[in-house]
PDB file of C-alpha atoms in Angstrom:
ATOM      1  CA  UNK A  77      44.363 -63.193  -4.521  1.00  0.00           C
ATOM      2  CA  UNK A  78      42.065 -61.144  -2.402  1.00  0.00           C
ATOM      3  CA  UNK A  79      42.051 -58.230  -5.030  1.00  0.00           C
ATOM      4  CA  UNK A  80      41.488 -60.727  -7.989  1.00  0.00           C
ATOM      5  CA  UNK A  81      38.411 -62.310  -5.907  1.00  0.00           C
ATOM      6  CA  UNK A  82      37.309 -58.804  -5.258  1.00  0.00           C
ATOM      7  CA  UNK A  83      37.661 -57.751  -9.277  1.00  0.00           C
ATOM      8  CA  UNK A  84      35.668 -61.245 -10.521  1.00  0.00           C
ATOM      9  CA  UNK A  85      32.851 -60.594  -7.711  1.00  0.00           C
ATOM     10  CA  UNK A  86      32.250 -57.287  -9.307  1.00  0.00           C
ATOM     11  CA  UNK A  87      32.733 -57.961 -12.386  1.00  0.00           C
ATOM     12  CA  UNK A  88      29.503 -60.718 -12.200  1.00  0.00           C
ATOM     13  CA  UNK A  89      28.053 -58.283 -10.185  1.00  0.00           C
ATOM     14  CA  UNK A  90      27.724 -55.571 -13.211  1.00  0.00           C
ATOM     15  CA  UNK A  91      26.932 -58.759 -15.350  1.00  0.00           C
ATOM     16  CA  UNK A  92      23.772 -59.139 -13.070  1.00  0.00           C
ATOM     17  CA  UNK A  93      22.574 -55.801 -13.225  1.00  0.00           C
ATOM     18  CA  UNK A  94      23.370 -55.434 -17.072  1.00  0.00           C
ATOM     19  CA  UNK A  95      21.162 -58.424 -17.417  1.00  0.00           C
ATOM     20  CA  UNK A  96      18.269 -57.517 -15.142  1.00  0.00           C
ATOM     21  CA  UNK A  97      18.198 -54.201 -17.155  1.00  0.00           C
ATOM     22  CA  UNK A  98      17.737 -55.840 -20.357  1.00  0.00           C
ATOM     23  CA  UNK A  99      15.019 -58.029 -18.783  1.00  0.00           C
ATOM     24  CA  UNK A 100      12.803 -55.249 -17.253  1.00  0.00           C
ATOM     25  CA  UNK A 101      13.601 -53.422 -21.207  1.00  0.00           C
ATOM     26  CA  UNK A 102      11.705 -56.616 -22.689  1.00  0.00           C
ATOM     27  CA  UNK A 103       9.112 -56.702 -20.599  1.00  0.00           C
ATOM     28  CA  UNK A 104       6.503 -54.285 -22.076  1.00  0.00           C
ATOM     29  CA  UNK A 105       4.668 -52.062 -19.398  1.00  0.00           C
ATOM     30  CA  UNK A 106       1.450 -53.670 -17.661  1.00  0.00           C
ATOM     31  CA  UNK A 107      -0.780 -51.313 -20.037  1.00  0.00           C
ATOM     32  CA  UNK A 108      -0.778 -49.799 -23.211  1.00  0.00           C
ATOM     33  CA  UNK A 109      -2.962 -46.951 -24.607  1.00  0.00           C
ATOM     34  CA  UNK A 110      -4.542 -47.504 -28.240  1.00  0.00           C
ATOM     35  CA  UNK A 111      -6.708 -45.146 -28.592  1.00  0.00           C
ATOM     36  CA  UNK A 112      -8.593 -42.478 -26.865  1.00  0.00           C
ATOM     37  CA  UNK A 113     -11.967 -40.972 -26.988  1.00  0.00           C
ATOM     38  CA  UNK A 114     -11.108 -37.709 -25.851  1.00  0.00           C
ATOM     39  CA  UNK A 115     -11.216 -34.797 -28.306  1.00  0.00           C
ATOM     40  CA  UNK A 116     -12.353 -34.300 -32.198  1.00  0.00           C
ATOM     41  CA  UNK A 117      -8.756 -34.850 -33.528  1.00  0.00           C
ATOM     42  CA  UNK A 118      -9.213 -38.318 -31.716  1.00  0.00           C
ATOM     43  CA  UNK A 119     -12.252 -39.200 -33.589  1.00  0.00           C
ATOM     44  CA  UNK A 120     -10.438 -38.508 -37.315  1.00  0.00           C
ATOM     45  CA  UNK A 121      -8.604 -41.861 -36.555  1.00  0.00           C
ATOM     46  CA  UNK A 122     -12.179 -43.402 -37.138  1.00  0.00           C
ATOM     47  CA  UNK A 123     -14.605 -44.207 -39.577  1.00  0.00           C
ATOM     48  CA  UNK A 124     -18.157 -45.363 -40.053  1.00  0.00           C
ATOM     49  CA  UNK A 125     -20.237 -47.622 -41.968  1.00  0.00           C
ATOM     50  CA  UNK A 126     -23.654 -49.476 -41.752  1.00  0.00           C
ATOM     51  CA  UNK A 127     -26.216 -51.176 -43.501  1.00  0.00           C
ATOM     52  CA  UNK A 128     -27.027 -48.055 -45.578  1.00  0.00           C
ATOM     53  CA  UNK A 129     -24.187 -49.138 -47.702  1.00  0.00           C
ATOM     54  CA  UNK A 130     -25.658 -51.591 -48.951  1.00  0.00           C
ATOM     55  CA  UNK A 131     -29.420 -50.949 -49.103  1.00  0.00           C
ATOM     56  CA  UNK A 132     -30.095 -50.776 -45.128  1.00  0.00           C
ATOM     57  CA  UNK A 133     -31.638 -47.911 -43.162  1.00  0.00           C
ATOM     58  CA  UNK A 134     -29.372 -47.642 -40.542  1.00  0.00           C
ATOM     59  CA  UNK A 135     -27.298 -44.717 -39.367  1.00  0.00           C
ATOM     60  CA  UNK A 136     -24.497 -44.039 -37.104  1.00  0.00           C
ATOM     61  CA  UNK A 137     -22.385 -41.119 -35.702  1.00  0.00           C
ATOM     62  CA  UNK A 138     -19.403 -40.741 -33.267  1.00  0.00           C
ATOM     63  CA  UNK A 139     -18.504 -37.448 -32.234  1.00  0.00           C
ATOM     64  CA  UNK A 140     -17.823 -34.855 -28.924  1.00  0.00           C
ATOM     65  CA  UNK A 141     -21.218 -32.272 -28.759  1.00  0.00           C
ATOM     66  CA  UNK A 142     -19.896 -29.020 -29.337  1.00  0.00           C
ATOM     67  CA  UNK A 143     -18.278 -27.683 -26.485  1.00  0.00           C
ATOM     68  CA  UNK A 144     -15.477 -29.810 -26.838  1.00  0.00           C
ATOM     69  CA  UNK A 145     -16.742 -32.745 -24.803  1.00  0.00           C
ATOM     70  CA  UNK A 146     -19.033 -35.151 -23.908  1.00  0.00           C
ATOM     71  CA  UNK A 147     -20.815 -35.473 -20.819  1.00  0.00           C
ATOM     72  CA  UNK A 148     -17.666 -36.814 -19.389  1.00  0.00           C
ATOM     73  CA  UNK A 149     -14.706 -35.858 -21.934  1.00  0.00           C
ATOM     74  CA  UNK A 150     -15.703 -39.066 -23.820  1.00  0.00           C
ATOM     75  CA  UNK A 151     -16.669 -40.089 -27.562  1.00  0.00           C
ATOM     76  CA  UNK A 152     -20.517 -40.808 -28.391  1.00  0.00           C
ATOM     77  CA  UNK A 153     -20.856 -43.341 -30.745  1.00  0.00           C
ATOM     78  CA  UNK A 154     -24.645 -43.582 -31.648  1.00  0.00           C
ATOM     79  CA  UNK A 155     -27.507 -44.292 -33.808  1.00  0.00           C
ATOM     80  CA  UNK A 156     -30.166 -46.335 -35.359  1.00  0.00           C
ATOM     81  CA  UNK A 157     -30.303 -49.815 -35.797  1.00  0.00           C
ATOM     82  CA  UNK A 158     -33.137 -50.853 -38.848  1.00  0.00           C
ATOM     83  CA  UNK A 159     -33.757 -53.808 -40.520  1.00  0.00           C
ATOM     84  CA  UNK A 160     -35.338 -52.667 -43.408  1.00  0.00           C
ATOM     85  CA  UNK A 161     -34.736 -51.901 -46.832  1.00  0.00           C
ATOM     86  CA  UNK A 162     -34.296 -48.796 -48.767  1.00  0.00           C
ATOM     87  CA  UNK A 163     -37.521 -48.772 -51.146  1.00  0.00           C
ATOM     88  CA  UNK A 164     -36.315 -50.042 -54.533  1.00  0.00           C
ATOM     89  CA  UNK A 165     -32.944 -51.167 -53.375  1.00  0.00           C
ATOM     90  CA  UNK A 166     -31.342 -53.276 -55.808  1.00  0.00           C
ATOM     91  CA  UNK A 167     -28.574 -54.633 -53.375  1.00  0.00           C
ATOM     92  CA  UNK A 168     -29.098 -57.984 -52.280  1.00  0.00           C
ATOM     93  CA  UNK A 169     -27.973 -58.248 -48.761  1.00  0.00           C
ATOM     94  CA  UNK A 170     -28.394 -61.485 -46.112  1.00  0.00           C
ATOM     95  CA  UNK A 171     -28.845 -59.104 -43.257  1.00  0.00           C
ATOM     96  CA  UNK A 172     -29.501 -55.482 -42.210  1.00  0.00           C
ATOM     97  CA  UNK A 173     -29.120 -53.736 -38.812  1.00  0.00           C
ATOM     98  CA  UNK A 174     -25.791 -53.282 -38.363  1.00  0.00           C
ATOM     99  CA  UNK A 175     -23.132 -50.086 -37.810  1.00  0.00           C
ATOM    100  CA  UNK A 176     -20.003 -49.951 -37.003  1.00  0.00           C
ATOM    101  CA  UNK A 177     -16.845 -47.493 -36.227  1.00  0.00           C
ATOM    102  CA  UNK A 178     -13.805 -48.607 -37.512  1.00  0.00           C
ATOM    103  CA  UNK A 179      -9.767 -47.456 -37.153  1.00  0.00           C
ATOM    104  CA  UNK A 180      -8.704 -45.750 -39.886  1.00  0.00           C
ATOM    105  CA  UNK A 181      -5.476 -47.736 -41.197  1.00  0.00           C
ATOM    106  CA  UNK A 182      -2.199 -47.359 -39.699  1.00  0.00           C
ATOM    107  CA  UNK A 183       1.369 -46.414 -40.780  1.00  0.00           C
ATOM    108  CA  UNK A 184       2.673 -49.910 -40.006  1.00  0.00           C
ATOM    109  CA  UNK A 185       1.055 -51.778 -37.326  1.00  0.00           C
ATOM    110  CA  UNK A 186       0.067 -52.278 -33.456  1.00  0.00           C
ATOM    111  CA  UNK A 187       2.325 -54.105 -32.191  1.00  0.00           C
ATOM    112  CA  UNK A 188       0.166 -56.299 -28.978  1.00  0.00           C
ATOM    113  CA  UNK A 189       2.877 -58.842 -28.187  1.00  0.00           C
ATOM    114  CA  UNK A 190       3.660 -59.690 -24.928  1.00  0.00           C
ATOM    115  CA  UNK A 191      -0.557 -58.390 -24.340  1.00  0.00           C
ATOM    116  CA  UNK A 192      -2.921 -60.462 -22.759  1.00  0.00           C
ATOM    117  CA  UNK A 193      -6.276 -58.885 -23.111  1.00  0.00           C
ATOM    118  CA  UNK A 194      -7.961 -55.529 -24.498  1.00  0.00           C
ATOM    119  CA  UNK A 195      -9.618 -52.899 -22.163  1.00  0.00           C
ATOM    120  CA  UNK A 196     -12.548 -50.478 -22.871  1.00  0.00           C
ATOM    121  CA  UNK A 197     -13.679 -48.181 -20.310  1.00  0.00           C
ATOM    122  CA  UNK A 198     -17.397 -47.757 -21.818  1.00  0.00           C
ATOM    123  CA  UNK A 199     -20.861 -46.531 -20.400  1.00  0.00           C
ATOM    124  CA  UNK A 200     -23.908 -48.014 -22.824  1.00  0.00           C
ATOM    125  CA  UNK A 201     -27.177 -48.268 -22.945  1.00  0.00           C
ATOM    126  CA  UNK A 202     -27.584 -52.346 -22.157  1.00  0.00           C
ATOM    127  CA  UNK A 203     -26.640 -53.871 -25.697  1.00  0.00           C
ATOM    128  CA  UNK A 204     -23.938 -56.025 -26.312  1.00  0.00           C
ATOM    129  CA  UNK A 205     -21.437 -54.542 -28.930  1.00  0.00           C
ATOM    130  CA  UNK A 206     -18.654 -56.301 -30.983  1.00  0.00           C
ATOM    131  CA  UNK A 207     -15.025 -55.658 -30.001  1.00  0.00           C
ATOM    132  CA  UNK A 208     -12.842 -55.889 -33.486  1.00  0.00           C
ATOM    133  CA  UNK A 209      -9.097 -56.328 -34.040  1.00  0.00           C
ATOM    134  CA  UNK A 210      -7.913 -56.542 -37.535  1.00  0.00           C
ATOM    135  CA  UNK A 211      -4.457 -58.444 -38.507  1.00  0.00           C
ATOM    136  CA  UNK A 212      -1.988 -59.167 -41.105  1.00  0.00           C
ATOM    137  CA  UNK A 213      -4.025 -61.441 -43.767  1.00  0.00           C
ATOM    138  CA  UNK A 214      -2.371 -64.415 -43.726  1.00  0.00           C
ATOM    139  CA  UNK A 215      -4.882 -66.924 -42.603  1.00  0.00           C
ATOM    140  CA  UNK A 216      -8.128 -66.587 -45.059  1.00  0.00           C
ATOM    141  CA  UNK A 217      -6.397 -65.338 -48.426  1.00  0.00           C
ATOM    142  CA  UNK A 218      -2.583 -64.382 -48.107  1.00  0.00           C
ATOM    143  CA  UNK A 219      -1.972 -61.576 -50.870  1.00  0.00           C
ATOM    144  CA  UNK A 220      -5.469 -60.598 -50.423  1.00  0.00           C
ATOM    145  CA  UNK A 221      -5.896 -56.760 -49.368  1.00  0.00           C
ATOM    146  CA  UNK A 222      -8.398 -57.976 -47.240  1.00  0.00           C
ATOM    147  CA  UNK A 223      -7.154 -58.033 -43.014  1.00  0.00           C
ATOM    148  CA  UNK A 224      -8.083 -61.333 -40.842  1.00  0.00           C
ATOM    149  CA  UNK A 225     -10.498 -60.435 -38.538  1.00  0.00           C
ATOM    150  CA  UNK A 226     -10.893 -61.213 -34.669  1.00  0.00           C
ATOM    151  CA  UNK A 227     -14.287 -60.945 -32.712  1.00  0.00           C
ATOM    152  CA  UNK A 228     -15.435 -60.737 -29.243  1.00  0.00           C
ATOM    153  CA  UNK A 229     -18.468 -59.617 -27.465  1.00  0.00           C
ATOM    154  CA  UNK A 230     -18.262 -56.854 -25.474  1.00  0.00           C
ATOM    155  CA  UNK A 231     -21.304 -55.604 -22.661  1.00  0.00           C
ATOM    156  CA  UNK A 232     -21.910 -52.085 -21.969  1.00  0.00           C
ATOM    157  CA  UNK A 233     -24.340 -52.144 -19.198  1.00  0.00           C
ATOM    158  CA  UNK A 234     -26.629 -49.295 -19.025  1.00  0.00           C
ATOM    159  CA  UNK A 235     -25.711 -45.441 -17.429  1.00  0.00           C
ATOM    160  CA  UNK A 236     -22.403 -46.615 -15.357  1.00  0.00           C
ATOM    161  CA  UNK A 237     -19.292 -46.363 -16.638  1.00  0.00           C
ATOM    162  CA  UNK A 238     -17.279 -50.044 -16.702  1.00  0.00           C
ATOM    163  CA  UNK A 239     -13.995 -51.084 -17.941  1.00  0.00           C
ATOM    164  CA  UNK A 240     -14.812 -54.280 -19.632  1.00  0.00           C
ATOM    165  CA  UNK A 241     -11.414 -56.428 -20.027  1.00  0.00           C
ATOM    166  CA  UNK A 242     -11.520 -58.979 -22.890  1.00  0.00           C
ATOM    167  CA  UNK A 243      -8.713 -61.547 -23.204  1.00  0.00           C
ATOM    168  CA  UNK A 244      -6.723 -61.956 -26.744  1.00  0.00           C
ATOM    169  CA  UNK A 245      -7.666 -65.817 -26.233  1.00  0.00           C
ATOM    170  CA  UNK A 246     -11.459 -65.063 -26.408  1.00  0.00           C
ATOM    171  CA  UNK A 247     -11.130 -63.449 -29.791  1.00  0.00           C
ATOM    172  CA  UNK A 248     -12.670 -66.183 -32.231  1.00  0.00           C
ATOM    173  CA  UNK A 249     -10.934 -65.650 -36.395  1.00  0.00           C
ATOM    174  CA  UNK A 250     -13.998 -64.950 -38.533  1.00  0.00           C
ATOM    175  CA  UNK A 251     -14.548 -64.407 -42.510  1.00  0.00           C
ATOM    176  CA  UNK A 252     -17.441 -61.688 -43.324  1.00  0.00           C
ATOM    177  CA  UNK A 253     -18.861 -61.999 -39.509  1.00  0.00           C
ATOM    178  CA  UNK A 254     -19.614 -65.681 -38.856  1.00  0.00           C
ATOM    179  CA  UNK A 255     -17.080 -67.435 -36.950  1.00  0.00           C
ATOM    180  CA  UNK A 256     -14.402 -69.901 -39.051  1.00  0.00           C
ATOM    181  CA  UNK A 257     -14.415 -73.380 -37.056  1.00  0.00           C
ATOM    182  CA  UNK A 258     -11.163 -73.983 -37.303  1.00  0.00           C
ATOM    183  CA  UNK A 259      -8.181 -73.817 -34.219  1.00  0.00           C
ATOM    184  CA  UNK A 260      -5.484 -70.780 -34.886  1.00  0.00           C
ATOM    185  CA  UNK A 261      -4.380 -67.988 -32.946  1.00  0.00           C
ATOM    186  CA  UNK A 262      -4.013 -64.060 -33.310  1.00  0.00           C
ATOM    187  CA  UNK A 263      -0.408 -62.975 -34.200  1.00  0.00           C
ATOM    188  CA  UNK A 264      -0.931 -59.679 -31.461  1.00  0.00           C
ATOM    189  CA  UNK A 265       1.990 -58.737 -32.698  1.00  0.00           C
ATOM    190  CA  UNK A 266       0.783 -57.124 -36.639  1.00  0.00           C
ATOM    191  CA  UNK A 267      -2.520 -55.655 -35.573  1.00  0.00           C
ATOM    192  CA  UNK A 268      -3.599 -53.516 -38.421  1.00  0.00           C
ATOM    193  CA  UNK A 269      -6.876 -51.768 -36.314  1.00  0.00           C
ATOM    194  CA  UNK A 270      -9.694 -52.047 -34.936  1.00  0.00           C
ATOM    195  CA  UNK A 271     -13.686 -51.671 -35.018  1.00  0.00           C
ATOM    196  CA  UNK A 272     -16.747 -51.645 -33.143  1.00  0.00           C
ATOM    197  CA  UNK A 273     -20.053 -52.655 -33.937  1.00  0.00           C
ATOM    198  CA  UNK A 274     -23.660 -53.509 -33.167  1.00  0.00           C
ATOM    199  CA  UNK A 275     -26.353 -55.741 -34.522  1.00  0.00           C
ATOM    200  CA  UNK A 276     -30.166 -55.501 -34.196  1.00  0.00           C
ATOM    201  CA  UNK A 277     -30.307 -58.968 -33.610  1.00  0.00           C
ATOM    202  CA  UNK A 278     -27.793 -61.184 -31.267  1.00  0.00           C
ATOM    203  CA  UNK A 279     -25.424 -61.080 -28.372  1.00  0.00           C
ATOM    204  CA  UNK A 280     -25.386 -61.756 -25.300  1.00  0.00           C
ATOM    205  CA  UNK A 281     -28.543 -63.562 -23.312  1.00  0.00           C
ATOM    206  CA  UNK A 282     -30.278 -60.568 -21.179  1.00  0.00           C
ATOM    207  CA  UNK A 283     -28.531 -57.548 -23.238  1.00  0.00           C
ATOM    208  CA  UNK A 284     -30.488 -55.614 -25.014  1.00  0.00           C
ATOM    209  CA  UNK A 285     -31.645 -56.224 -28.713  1.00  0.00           C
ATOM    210  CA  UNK A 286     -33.912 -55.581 -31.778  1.00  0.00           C
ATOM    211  CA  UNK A 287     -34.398 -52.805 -34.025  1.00  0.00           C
ATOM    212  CA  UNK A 288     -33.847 -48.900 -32.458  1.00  0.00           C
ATOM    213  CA  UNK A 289     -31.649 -46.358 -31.131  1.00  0.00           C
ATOM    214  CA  UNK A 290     -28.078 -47.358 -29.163  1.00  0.00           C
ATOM    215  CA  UNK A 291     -25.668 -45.113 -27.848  1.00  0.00           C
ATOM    216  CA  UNK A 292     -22.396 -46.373 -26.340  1.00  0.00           C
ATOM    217  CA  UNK A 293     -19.739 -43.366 -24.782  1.00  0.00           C
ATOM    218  CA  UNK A 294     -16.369 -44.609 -25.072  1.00  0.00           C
ATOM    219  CA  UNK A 295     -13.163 -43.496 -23.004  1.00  0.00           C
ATOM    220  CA  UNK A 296     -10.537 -44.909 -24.247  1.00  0.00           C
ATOM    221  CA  UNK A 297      -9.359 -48.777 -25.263  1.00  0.00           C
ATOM    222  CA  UNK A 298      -6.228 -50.205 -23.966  1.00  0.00           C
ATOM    223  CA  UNK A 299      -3.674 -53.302 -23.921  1.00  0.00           C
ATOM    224  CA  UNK A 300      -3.417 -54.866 -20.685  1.00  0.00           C
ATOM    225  CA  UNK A 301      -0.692 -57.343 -19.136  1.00  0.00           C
ATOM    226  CA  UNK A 302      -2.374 -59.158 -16.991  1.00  0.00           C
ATOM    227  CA  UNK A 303      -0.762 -60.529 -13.854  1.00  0.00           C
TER     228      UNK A 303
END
């Protein structure tokens, strides 16, 4: 009888451990890297665009000086915000002053579940920026090539590095950059990419704003678990 106990008790014994392994497999790890910021062949997974596209003035630029790095190993995404019009432009646009970088699309997608919040580790020049994340379209036209979009402002105070930490919840669906009033949430789990941006005009009360240069170095951007 003994031996029989002695069998079952390890037999639920392995059972336990089997099962906490599986749990701590499910659990994802408390961060995630993205993307980093960190050498040239890191800055080929992104793309720009601005106003210039479409009759604006503005320009942008994200690269490593040459040398290899930035002041501190980090991607310099720069530029010039205008709100003016190219001289003859045909284009009718309802705003200028505007660039962006954006991910370059994936093989697949990002998969975010089981994420609570995105990370940047940034060092700006005072002007609030737009944080990005692209999905699966199946909330504004499903079959449409076009991805959902998600947006969040994002600070980068001036000359000091800071890891700004964004939760997935704050992330508000939009259509063309204005917000759509309506309740949904992000599936984290088919992120397509991601972009960052600035605007002349808007953002957060005390940041910096208006026509002119901005300059934002950029570290990396991760997915956090938070506790």
């Amino acid at each position: 009888m003994s031996r029989f106990r002695s069998l079952l008790q390890a037999s639920v014994n392995a059972t336990k451990k089997a099962f906490t392994w599986n749990i701590e497999e499910w659990i994802p790890p408390a961060e995630k890297y993205i993307f980093k910021f960190h050498s040239k062949e890191d800055l080929k997974r992104w793309h720009l665009y601005s106003d210039s596209q479409y009759g604006g003035l503005s320009s942008a630029s994200l690269e490593i000086p040459d040398g290899g790095k930035g002041s501190d190993g980090t991607g310099i995404f720069s530029g010039n915000l205008s709100v003016d019009l190219s001289e003859g432009s045909k284009l009718n646009i309802s705003r200028s002053g505007f660039c962006g970088m954006r991910s370059k699309k994936f093989d697949g997608f990002i998969d975010l579940d089981g994420y609570d919040a995105i990370a940047m580790r940034l060092r700006g020049d005072g002007r609030c920026y737009i944080s990005t994340i692209y999905t699966e379209n199946w909330v504004n036209s499903p079959g449409q090539t076009e991805d959902n979009s998600w947006q969040a402002f994002v600070f980068a105070p001036k000359d000091r590095w800071y890891t700004a930490k964004i939760p997935l919840a704050r992330y508000l669906p939009t259509w063309r950059g204005n917000v759509i009033d309506v309740e949904m949430e992000m599936n984290p789990g088919r992120v397509l990419g991601m972009s960052l941006s600035v605007n002349a005009e808007g953002g957060a009360v005390g940041a910096k704003s208006g026509a002119g240069d901005f300059r934002v170095e950029i570290d990396w951007i991760k997915a956090l678990r938070m506790p």
